PDB file of C-alpha atoms in Angstrom:
ATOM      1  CA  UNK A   1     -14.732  -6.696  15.875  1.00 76.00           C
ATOM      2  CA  UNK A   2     -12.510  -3.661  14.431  1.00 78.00           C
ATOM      3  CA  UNK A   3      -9.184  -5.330  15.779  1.00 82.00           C
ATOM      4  CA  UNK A   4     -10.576  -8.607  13.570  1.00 89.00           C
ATOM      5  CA  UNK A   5     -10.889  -6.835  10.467  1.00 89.00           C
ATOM      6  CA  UNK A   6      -7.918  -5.317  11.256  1.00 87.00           C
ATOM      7  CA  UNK A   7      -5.384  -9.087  10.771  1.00 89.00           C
ATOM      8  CA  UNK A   8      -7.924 -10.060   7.916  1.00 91.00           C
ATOM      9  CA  UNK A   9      -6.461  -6.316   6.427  1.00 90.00           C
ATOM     10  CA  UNK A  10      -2.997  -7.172   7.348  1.00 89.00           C
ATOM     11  CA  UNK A  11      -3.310 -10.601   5.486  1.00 91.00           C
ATOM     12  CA  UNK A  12      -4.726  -8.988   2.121  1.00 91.00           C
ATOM     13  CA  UNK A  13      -2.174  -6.631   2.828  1.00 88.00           C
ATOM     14  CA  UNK A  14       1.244  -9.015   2.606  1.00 90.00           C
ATOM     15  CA  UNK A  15      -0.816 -11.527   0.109  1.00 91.00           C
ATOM     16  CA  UNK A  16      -1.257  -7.507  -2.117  1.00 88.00           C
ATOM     17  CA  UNK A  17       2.166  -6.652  -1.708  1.00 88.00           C
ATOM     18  CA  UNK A  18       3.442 -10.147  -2.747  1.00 89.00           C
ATOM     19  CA  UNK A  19       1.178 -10.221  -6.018  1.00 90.00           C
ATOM     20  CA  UNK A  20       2.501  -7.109  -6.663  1.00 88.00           C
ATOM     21  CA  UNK A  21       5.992  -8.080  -6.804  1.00 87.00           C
ATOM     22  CA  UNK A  22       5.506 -11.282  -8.749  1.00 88.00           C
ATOM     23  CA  UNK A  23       4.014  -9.165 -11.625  1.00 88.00           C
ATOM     24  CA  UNK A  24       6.459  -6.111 -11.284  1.00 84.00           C
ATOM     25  CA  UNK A  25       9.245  -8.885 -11.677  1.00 83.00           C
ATOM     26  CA  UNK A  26       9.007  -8.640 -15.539  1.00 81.00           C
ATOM     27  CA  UNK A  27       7.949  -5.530 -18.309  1.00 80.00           C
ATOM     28  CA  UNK A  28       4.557  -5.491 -17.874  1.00 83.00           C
ATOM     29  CA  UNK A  29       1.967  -2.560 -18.254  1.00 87.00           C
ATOM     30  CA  UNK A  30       1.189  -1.487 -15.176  1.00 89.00           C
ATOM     31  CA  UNK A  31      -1.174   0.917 -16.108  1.00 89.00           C
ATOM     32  CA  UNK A  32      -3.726  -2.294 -17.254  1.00 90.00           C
ATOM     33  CA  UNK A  33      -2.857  -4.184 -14.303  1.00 91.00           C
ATOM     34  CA  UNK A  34      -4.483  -1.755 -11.724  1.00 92.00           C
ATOM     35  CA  UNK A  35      -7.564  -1.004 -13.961  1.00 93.00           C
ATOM     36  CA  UNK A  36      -8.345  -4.943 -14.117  1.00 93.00           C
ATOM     37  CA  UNK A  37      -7.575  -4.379 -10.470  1.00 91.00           C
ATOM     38  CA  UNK A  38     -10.039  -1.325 -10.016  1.00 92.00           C
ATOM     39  CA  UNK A  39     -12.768  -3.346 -11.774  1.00 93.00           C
ATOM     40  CA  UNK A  40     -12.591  -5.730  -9.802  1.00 91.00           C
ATOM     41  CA  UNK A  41     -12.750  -4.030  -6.686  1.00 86.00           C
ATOM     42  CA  UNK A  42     -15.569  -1.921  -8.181  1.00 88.00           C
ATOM     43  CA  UNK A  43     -17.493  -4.656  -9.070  1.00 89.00           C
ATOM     44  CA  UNK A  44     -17.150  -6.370  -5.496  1.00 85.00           C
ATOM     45  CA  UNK A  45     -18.538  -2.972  -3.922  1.00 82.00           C
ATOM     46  CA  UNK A  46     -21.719  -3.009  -5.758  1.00 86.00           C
ATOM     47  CA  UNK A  47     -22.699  -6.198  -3.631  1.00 82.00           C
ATOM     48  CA  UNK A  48     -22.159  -4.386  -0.762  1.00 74.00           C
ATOM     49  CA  UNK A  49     -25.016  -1.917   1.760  1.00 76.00           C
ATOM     50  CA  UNK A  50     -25.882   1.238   0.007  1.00 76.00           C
ATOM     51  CA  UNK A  51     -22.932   1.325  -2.319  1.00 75.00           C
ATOM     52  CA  UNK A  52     -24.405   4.215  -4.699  1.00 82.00           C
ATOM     53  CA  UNK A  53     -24.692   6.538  -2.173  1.00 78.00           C
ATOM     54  CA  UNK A  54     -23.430   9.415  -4.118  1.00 81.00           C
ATOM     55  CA  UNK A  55     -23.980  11.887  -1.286  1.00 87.00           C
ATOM     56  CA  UNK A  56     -21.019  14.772  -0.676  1.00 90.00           C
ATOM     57  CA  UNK A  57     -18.992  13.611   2.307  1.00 89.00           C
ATOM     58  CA  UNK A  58     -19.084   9.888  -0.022  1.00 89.00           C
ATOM     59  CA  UNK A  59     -18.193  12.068  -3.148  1.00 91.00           C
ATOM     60  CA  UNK A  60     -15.064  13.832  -1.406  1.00 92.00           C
ATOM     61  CA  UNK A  61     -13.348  11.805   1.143  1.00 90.00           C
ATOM     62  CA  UNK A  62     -14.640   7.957  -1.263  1.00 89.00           C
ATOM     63  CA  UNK A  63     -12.542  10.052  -4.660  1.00 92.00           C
ATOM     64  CA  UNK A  64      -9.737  11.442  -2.698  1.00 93.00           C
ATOM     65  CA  UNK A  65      -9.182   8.043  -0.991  1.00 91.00           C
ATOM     66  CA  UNK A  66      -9.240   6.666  -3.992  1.00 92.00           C
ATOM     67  CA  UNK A  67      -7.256   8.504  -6.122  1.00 94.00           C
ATOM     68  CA  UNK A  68      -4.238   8.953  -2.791  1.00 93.00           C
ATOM     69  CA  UNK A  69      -4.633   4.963  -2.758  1.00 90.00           C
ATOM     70  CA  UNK A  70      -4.077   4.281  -6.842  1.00 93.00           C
ATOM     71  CA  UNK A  71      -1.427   7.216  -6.592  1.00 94.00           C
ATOM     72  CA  UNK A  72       0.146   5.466  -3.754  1.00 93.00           C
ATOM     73  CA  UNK A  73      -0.018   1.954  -5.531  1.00 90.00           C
ATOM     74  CA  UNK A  74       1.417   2.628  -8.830  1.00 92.00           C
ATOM     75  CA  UNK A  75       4.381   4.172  -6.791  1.00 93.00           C
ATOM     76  CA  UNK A  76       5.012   0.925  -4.963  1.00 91.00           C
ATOM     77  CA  UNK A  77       4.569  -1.413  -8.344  1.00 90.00           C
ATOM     78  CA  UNK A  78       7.330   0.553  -9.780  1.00 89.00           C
ATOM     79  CA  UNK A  79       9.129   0.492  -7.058  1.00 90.00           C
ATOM     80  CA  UNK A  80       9.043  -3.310  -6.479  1.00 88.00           C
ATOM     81  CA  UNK A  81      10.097  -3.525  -9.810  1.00 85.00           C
ATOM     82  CA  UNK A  82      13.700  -2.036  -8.790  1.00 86.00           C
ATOM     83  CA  UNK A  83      13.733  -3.667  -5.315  1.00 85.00           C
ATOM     84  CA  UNK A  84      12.989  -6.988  -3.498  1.00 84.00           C
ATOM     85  CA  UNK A  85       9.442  -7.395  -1.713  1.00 85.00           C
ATOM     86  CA  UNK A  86      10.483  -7.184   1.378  1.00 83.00           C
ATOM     87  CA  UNK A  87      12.547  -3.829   1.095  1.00 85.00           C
ATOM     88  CA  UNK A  88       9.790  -2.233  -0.240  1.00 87.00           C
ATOM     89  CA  UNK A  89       6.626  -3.444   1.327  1.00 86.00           C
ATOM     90  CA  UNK A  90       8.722  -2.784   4.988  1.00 86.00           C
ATOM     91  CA  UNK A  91       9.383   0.902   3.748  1.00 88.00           C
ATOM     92  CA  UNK A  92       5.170   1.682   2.370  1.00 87.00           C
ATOM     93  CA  UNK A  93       4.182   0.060   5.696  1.00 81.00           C
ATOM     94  CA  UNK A  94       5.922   2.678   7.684  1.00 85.00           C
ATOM     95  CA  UNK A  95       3.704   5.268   6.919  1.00 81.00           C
ATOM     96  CA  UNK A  96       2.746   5.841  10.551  1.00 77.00           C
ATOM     97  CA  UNK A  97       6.123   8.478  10.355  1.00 83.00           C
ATOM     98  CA  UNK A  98       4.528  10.903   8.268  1.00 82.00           C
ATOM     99  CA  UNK A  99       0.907  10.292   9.917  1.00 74.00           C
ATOM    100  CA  UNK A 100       2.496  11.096  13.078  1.00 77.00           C
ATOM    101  CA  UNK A 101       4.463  14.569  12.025  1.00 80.00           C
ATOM    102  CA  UNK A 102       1.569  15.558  10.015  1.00 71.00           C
ATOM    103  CA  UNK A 103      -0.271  15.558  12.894  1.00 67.00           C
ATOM    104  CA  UNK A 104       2.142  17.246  15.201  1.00 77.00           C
ATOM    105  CA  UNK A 105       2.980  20.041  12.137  1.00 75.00           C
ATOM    106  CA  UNK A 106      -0.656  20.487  11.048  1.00 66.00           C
ATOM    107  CA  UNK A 107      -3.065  20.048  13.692  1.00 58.00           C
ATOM    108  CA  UNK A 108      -1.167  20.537  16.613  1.00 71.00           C
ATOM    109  CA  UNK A 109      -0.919  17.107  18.090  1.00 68.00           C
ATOM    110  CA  UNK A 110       1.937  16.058  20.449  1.00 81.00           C
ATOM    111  CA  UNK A 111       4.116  13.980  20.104  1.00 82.00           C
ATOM    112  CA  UNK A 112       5.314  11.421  23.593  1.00 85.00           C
ATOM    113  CA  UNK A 113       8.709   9.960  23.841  1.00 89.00           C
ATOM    114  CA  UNK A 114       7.999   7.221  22.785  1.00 87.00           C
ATOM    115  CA  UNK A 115       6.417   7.562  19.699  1.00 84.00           C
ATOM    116  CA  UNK A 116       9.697   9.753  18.741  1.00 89.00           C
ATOM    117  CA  UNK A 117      11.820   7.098  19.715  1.00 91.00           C
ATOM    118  CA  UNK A 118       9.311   5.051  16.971  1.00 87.00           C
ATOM    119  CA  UNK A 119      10.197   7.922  14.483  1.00 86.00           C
ATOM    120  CA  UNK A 120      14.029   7.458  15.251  1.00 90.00           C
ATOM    121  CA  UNK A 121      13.751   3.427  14.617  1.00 90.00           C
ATOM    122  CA  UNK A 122      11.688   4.422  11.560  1.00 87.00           C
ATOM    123  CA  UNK A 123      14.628   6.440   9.836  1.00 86.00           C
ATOM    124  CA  UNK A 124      16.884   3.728  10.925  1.00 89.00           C
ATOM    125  CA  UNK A 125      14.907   0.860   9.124  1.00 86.00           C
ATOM    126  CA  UNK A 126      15.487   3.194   6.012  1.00 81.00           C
ATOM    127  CA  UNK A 127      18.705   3.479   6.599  1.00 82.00           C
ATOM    128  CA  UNK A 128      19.754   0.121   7.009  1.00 83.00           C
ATOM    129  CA  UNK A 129      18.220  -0.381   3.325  1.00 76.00           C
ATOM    130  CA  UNK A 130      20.506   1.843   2.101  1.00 70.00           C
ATOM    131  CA  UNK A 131      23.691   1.077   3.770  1.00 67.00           C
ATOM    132  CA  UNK A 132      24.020  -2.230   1.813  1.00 60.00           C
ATOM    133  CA  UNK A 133      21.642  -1.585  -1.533  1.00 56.00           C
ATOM    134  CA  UNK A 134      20.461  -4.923  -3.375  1.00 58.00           C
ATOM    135  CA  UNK A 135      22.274  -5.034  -6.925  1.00 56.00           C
ATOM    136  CA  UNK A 136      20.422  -3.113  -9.842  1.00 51.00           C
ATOM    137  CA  UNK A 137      17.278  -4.972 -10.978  1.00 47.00           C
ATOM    138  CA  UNK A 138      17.917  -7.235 -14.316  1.00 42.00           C
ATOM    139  CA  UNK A 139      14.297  -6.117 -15.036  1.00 42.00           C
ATOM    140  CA  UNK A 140      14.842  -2.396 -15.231  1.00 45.00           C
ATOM    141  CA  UNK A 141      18.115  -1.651 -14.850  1.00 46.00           C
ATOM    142  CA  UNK A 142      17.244   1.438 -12.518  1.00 54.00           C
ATOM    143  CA  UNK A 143      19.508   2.005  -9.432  1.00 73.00           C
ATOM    144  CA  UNK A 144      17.713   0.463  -6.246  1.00 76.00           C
ATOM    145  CA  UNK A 145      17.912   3.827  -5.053  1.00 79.00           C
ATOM    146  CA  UNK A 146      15.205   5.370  -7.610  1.00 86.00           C
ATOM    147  CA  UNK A 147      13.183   1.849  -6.101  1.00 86.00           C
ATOM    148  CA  UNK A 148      13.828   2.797  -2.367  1.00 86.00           C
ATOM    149  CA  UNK A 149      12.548   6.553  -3.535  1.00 89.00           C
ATOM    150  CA  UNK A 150       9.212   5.846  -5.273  1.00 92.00           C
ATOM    151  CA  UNK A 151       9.343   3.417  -2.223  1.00 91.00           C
ATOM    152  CA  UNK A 152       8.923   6.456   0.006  1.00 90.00           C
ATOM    153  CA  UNK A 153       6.737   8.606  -1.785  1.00 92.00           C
ATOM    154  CA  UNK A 154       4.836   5.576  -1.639  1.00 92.00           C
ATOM    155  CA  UNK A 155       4.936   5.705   2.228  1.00 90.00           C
ATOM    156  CA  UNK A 156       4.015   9.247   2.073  1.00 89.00           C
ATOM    157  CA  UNK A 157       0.827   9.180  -0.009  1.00 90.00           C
ATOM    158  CA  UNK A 158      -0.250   6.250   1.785  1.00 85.00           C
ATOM    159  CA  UNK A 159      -0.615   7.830   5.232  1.00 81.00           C
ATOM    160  CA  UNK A 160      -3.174   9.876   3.954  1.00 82.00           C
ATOM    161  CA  UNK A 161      -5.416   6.955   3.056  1.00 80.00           C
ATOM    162  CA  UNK A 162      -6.253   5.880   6.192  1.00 70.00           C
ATOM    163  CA  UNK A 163      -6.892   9.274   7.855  1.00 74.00           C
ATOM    164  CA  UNK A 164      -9.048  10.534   4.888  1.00 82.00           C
ATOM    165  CA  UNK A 165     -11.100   7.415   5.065  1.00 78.00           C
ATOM    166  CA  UNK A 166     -11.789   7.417   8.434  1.00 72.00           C
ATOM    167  CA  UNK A 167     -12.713  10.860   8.183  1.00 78.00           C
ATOM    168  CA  UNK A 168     -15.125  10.367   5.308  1.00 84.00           C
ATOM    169  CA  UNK A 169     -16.628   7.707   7.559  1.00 79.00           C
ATOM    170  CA  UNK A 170     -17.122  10.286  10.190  1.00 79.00           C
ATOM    171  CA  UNK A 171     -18.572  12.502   8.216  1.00 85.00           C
ATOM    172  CA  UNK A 172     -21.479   9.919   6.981  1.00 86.00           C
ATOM    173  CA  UNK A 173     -19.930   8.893   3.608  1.00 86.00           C
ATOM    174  CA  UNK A 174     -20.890   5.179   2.993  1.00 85.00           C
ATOM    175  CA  UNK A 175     -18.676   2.425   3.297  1.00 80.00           C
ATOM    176  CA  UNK A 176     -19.289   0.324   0.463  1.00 82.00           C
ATOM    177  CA  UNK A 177     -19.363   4.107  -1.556  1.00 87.00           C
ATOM    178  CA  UNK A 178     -16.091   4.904  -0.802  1.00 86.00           C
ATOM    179  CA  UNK A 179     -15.021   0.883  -1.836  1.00 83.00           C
ATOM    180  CA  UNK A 180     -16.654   1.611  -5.165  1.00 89.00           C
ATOM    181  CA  UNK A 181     -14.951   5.046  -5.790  1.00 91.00           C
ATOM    182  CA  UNK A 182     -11.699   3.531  -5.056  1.00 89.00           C
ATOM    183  CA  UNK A 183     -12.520   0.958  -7.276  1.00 89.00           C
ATOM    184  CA  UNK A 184     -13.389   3.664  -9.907  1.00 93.00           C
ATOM    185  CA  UNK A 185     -10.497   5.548  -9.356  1.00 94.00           C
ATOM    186  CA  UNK A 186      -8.127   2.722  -9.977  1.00 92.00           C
ATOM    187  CA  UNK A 187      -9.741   2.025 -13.227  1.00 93.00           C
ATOM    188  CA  UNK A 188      -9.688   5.086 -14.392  1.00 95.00           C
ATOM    189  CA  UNK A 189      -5.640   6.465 -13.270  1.00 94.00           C
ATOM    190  CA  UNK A 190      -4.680   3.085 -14.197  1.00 92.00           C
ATOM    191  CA  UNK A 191      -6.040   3.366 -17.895  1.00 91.00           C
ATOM    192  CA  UNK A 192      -4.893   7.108 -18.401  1.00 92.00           C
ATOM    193  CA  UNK A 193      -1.361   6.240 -17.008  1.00 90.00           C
ATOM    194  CA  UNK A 194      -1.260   3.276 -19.253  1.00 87.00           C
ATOM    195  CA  UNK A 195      -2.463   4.871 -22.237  1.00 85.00           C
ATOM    196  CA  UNK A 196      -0.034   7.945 -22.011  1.00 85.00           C
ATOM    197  CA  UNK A 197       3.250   6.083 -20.504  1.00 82.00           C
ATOM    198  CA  UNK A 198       2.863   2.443 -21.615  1.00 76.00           C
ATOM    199  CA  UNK A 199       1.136   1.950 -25.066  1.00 73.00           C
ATOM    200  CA  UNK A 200       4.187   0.424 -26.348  1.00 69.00           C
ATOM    201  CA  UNK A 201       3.616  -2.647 -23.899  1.00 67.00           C
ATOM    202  CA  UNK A 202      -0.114  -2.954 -23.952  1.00 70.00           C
ATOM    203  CA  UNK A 203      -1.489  -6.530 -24.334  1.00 72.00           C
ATOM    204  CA  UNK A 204      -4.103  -8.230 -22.648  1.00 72.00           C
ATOM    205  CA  UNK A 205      -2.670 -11.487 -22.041  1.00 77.00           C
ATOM    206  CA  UNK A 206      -4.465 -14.343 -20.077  1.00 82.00           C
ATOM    207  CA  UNK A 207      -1.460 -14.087 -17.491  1.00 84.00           C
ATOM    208  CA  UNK A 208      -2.332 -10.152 -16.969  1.00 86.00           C
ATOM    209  CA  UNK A 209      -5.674 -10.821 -16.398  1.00 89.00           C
ATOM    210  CA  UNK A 210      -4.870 -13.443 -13.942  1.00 91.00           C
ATOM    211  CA  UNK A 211      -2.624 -11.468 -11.895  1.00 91.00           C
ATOM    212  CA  UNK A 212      -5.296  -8.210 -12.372  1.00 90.00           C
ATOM    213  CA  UNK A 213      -7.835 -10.667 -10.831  1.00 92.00           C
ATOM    214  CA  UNK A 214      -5.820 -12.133  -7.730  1.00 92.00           C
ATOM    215  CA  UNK A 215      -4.675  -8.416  -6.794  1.00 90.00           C
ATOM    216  CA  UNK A 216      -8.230  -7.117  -7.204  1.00 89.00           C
ATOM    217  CA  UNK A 217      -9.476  -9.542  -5.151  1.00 91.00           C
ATOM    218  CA  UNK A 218      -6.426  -8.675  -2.283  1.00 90.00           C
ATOM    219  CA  UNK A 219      -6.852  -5.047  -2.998  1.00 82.00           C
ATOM    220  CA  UNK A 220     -10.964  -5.263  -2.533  1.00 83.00           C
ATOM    221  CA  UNK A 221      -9.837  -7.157   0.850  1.00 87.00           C
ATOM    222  CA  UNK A 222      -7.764  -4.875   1.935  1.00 84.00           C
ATOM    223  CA  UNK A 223     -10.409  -2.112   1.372  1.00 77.00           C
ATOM    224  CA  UNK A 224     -13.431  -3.347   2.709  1.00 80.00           C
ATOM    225  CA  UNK A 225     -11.300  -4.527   5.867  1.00 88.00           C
ATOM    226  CA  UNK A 226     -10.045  -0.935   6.376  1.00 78.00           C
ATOM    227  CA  UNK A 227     -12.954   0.632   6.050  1.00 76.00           C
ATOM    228  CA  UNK A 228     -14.877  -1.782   8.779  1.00 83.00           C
ATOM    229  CA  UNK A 229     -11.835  -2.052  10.860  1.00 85.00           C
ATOM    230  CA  UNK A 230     -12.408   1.946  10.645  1.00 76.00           C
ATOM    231  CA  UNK A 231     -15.802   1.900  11.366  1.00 77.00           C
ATOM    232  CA  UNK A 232     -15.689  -0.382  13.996  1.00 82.00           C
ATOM    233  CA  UNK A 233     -12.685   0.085  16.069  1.00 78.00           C
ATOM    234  CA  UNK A 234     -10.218   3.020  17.031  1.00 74.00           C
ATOM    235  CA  UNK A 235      -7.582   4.082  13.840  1.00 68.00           C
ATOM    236  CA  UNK A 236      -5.318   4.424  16.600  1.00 66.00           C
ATOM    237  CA  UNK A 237      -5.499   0.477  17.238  1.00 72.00           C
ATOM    238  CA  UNK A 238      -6.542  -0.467  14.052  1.00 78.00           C
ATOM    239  CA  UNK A 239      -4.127   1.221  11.656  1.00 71.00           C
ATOM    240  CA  UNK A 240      -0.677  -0.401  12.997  1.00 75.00           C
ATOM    241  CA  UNK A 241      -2.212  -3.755  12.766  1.00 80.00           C
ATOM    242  CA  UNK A 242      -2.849  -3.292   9.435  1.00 78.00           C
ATOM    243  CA  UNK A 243       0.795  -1.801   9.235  1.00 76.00           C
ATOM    244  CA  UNK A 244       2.515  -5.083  10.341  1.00 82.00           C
ATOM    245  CA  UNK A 245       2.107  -7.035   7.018  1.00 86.00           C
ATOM    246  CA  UNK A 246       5.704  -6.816   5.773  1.00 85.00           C
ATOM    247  CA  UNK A 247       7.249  -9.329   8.232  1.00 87.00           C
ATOM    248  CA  UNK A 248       4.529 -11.687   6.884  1.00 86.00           C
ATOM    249  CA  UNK A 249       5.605 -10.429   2.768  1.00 86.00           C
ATOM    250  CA  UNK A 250       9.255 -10.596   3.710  1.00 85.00           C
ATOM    251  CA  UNK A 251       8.667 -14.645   4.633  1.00 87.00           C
ATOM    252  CA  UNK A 252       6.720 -14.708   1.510  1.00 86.00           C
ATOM    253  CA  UNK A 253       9.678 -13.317  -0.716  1.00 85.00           C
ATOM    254  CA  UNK A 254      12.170 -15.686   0.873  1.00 86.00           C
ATOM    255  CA  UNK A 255      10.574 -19.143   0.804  1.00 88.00           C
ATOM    256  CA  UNK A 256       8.644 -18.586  -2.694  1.00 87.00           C
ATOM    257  CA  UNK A 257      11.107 -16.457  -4.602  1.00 83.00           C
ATOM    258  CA  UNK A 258      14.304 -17.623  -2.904  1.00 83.00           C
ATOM    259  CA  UNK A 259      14.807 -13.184  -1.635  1.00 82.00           C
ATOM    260  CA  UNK A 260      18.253 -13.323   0.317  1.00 82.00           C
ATOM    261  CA  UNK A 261      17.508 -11.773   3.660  1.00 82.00           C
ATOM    262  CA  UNK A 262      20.420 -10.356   4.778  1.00 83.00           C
ATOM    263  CA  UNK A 263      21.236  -8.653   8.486  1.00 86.00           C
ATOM    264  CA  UNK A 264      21.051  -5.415   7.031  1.00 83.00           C
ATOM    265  CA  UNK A 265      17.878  -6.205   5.773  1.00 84.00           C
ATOM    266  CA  UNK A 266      16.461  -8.456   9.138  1.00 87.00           C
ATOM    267  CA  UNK A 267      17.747  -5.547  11.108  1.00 89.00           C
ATOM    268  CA  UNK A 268      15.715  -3.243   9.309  1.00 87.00           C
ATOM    269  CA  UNK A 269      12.605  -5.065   9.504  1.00 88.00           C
ATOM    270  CA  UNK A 270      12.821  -5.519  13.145  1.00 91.00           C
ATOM    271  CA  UNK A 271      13.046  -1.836  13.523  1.00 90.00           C
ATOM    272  CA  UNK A 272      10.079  -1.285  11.748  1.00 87.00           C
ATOM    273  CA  UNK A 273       7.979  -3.422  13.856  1.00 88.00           C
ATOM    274  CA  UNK A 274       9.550  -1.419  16.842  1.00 90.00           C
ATOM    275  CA  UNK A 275       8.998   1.314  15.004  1.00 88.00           C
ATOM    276  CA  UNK A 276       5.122   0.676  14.283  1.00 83.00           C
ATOM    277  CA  UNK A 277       4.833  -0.502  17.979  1.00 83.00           C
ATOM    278  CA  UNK A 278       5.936   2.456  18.903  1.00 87.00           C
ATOM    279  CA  UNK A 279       4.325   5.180  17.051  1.00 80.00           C
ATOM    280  CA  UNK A 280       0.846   3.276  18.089  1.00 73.00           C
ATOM    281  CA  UNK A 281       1.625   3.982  22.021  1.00 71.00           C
TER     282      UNK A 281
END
């Protein structure tokens, strides 16, 4: 049952990623965007077993979840607004790396051959990004490099997610709890950072709403297929399933918005799925 939620995640994954780029593609506040987003999500998780179970372990692990996973979000939206889809959502996906060394530097886990040959393909995917960067976006004029950096810190704040939520589930905090916090948490950050970075741009369009909507409704997949993929099934199997969703957004870039996919950027792709394959042995 885990490794079942665990595609569905994948899915809402690449569909999540995809959204995200189609509304990055243009000046847009994306402060609004995730609270619509965080509503929605929020709303969803009220449906849901026991989802006001404000007990500590919910409290703790459900807010810092939440606020590593709007953190990590608002990272990637910006960054998608610099590069293409497939750059980026390939790059957040590999957060395995710094799961993996966090675990070897902080708790004292080893690390096998193979999963540092998985580290090695890892750096490599990154690197064959950069060896050939896309061409400035028209959108924001930022160098892709600034993308391909709030790209990675991306990457970085998203390997906590899964951990922490798993070990809030360990610790008794309740599934649909944690959902709602999340949800919470997005509508919240998301107001603040648009109120303090983006008042210049608010206005709530029908199109905003729209693309708030379909995201929440990804976003709310993606989380309530985590956290059951978590609960039933081993994060050891689960999480690089859930990891392998940028093959399916890079397809998704090139048919819909016509993304060149170059060798650079196919190499770099297939070393992430080695790479993910890898760091799950």
């Amino acid at each position: 049952m885990g490794i079942l939620f665990a595609f569905c995640c994948l899915f809402c994954s690449a569909a999540s990623d995809f959204v995200f780029k189609l509304f990055a593609r243009k000046p847009r506040p994306r402060g609004l965007f995730t609270a619509i987003v965080g509503v929605v999500c929020a709303s969803v998780a009220c449906f849901g077993p026991n989802p006001f179970d404000f007990s500590a372990p919910t409290l703790i692990w459900g807010g810092l979840t939440g606020l590593l996973s709007i953190a990590a979000n608002l990272l990637l939206i910006e960054a998608l607004g610099m590069i293409s889809a497939g750059v980026g959502a390939t790059i957040f996906r590999l957060n395995l790396v710094p799961v993996t060394l966090g675990a070897w530097l902080i708790l004292g886990e080893t690390i096998s051959s193979l999963q540092w040959c998985g580290i090695i393909a890892a750096i490599a995917a990154i690197l064959c990004f950069t060896t050939k960067p896309e061409k400035p976006s028209a959108v924001s004029g930022s160098p892709v490099r600034k993308g391909l950096l709030l790209a990675i810190l991306a990457c970085l704040l998203r390997a906590g997610l899964g951990l922490t939520c798993k070990y809030g589930l360990l610790q008794g905090a309740s599934r649909s709890g944690i959902v709602l916090l999340i949800g919470l948490c997005w509508a919240v950050v998301g107001t603040l950072y648009s109120f303090f970075r983006e008042r210049k741009q608010w206005k709530l369009d029908s199109l905003l709403l729209g693309y708030g909507l379909l995201s929440g409704i990804c976003v709310t997949g993606i989380t309530v297929f985590l956290a059951a993929s978590l609960q039933y099934g081993q994060a050891a199997v689960v999480l690089p399933i859930e990891q392998m969703s940028f093959p399916l957004t890079l397809l998704f870039s090139a048919v819909i918005l016509k993304e060149k996919i170059t060798r650079w950027k196919a190499a770099a792709v297939l070393l992430g799925v080695l790479a993910v394959l890898l760091l799950s042995l």
